């Protein structure tokens, strides 16, 4: 089939987020100017540059208690910083719980029973047991087409790696089994890796 998104897809569910898959999940922790803590998963997330290391995530739609956006973007507008926590398979239920449309004052670390640690370079908490966490300073918030669509870009200024995931100097993802977002209500877990040499290597 072929469809033009502006004309509709005619399917029972929008297939768009099942097409670009699997997507990594950035579990974004932020703190508001009032000190409120926030944690939420974003699968419109990726790394975008090496030097300096930079990441992005995109926020879509709004919450009734936030003007034109959701808690994560609102907090980042206030403070200019955020932390990206990497989600392992073992954290799937806590991650899912933290995605609820909770009022702004709800602390998702508490709500989902997630242990926290203070970040070192930025004023935010991080997920204490995450396999990796990236402390970021926001560089740009780009307003995208449509309503309440924002792209947040940040420079990684601090990197935490869980000790058990470092094997002979390599960050070994088989140690924690990364969780990835597919379409609909589906997820994938990375359990097998293989290597390829690039031409000329
Ligand atoms: C696995 C997963 C991935 C998600 N990815 C996104 C995303 O990329 N962008 C987005 O706006 N919401 C995404 N959501 C929904 C948000 O997590 C949800 O709206 C959350 O309440 C936002 O929290 P906040 O208001 O604290 O920022 C995702 C939810 C789940 C469970």
PDB file of C-alpha atoms in Angstrom, residues 68-141:
ATOM      1  CA  UNK A  68       1.735  23.812  25.215  1.00  0.00           C
ATOM      2  CA  UNK A  69       4.093  20.981  26.181  1.00  0.00           C
ATOM      3  CA  UNK A  70       4.871  18.296  28.787  1.00  0.00           C
ATOM      4  CA  UNK A  71       6.927  18.305  32.011  1.00  0.00           C
ATOM      5  CA  UNK A  72      10.312  17.364  30.529  1.00  0.00           C
ATOM      6  CA  UNK A  73      10.458  20.202  27.980  1.00  0.00           C
ATOM      7  CA  UNK A  74       8.966  22.652  30.488  1.00  0.00           C
ATOM      8  CA  UNK A  75      11.673  21.805  33.053  1.00  0.00           C
ATOM      9  CA  UNK A  76      14.463  21.985  30.478  1.00  0.00           C
ATOM     10  CA  UNK A  77      13.238  25.418  29.394  1.00  0.00           C
ATOM     11  CA  UNK A  78      13.584  26.500  33.031  1.00  0.00           C
ATOM     12  CA  UNK A  79      16.942  24.964  33.875  1.00  0.00           C
ATOM     13  CA  UNK A  80      18.726  24.256  30.570  1.00  0.00           C
ATOM     14  CA  UNK A  81      19.788  20.741  31.612  1.00  0.00           C
ATOM     15  CA  UNK A  82      18.607  17.134  31.467  1.00  0.00           C
ATOM     16  CA  UNK A  83      19.935  13.621  32.011  1.00  0.00           C
ATOM     17  CA  UNK A  84      19.357  10.671  29.646  1.00  0.00           C
ATOM     18  CA  UNK A  85      19.215   7.328  31.432  1.00  0.00           C
ATOM     19  CA  UNK A  86      19.552   4.149  29.368  1.00  0.00           C
ATOM     20  CA  UNK A  87      16.757   1.591  29.890  1.00  0.00           C
ATOM     21  CA  UNK A  88      17.543  -2.073  30.417  1.00  0.00           C
ATOM     22  CA  UNK A  89      15.026  -4.909  30.034  1.00  0.00           C
ATOM     23  CA  UNK A  90      14.924  -5.333  33.823  1.00  0.00           C
ATOM     24  CA  UNK A  91      13.625  -1.738  34.173  1.00  0.00           C
ATOM     25  CA  UNK A  92      10.742  -2.139  31.697  1.00  0.00           C
ATOM     26  CA  UNK A  93       7.899  -1.936  34.230  1.00  0.00           C
ATOM     27  CA  UNK A  94       9.375   1.022  36.111  1.00  0.00           C
ATOM     28  CA  UNK A  95      10.010   2.812  32.801  1.00  0.00           C
ATOM     29  CA  UNK A  96       6.410   2.172  31.726  1.00  0.00           C
ATOM     30  CA  UNK A  97       5.051   3.386  35.068  1.00  0.00           C
ATOM     31  CA  UNK A  98       7.033   6.616  34.725  1.00  0.00           C
ATOM     32  CA  UNK A  99       5.285   7.365  31.402  1.00  0.00           C
ATOM     33  CA  UNK A 100       1.884   8.002  33.012  1.00  0.00           C
ATOM     34  CA  UNK A 101       0.281  11.420  32.494  1.00  0.00           C
ATOM     35  CA  UNK A 102       0.888  12.353  36.127  1.00  0.00           C
ATOM     36  CA  UNK A 103       0.375  15.902  37.408  1.00  0.00           C
ATOM     37  CA  UNK A 104       3.533  18.033  37.301  1.00  0.00           C
ATOM     38  CA  UNK A 105       4.186  17.710  41.036  1.00  0.00           C
ATOM     39  CA  UNK A 106       4.355  13.901  40.887  1.00  0.00           C
ATOM     40  CA  UNK A 107       7.895  12.602  41.287  1.00  0.00           C
ATOM     41  CA  UNK A 108       8.123   9.575  38.964  1.00  0.00           C
ATOM     42  CA  UNK A 109      11.192   8.253  40.809  1.00  0.00           C
ATOM     43  CA  UNK A 110       8.939   7.815  43.852  1.00  0.00           C
ATOM     44  CA  UNK A 111       5.857   6.776  41.866  1.00  0.00           C
ATOM     45  CA  UNK A 112       7.721   3.977  40.073  1.00  0.00           C
ATOM     46  CA  UNK A 113      10.015   3.033  42.978  1.00  0.00           C
ATOM     47  CA  UNK A 114      13.224   4.015  41.197  1.00  0.00           C
ATOM     48  CA  UNK A 115      16.405   4.756  43.155  1.00  0.00           C
ATOM     49  CA  UNK A 116      18.065   8.062  42.307  1.00  0.00           C
ATOM     50  CA  UNK A 117      21.513   9.633  42.553  1.00  0.00           C
ATOM     51  CA  UNK A 118      22.436  13.269  42.160  1.00  0.00           C
ATOM     52  CA  UNK A 119      24.093  14.108  38.827  1.00  0.00           C
ATOM     53  CA  UNK A 120      27.648  15.465  39.033  1.00  0.00           C
ATOM     54  CA  UNK A 121      27.669  18.193  36.368  1.00  0.00           C
ATOM     55  CA  UNK A 122      24.029  19.313  36.297  1.00  0.00           C
ATOM     56  CA  UNK A 123      21.226  19.971  38.794  1.00  0.00           C
ATOM     57  CA  UNK A 124      19.133  16.845  38.236  1.00  0.00           C
ATOM     58  CA  UNK A 125      18.758  13.316  39.534  1.00  0.00           C
ATOM     59  CA  UNK A 126      19.728  10.272  37.531  1.00  0.00           C
ATOM     60  CA  UNK A 127      18.487   6.679  37.675  1.00  0.00           C
ATOM     61  CA  UNK A 128      20.976   5.145  40.097  1.00  0.00           C
ATOM     62  CA  UNK A 129      20.941   1.643  38.578  1.00  0.00           C
ATOM     63  CA  UNK A 130      20.832   2.606  34.887  1.00  0.00           C
ATOM     64  CA  UNK A 131      23.486   0.873  32.759  1.00  0.00           C
ATOM     65  CA  UNK A 132      24.533   4.333  31.535  1.00  0.00           C
ATOM     66  CA  UNK A 133      23.470   7.916  32.086  1.00  0.00           C
ATOM     67  CA  UNK A 134      24.342  10.996  30.054  1.00  0.00           C
ATOM     68  CA  UNK A 135      24.332  14.357  31.816  1.00  0.00           C
ATOM     69  CA  UNK A 136      23.408  16.998  29.231  1.00  0.00           C
ATOM     70  CA  UNK A 137      23.338  20.735  28.811  1.00  0.00           C
ATOM     71  CA  UNK A 138      20.589  21.775  26.426  1.00  0.00           C
ATOM     72  CA  UNK A 139      21.952  23.540  23.337  1.00  0.00           C
ATOM     73  CA  UNK A 140      18.730  24.162  21.369  1.00  0.00           C
ATOM     74  CA  UNK A 141      15.009  23.568  21.506  1.00  0.00           C
TER      75      UNK A 141
END
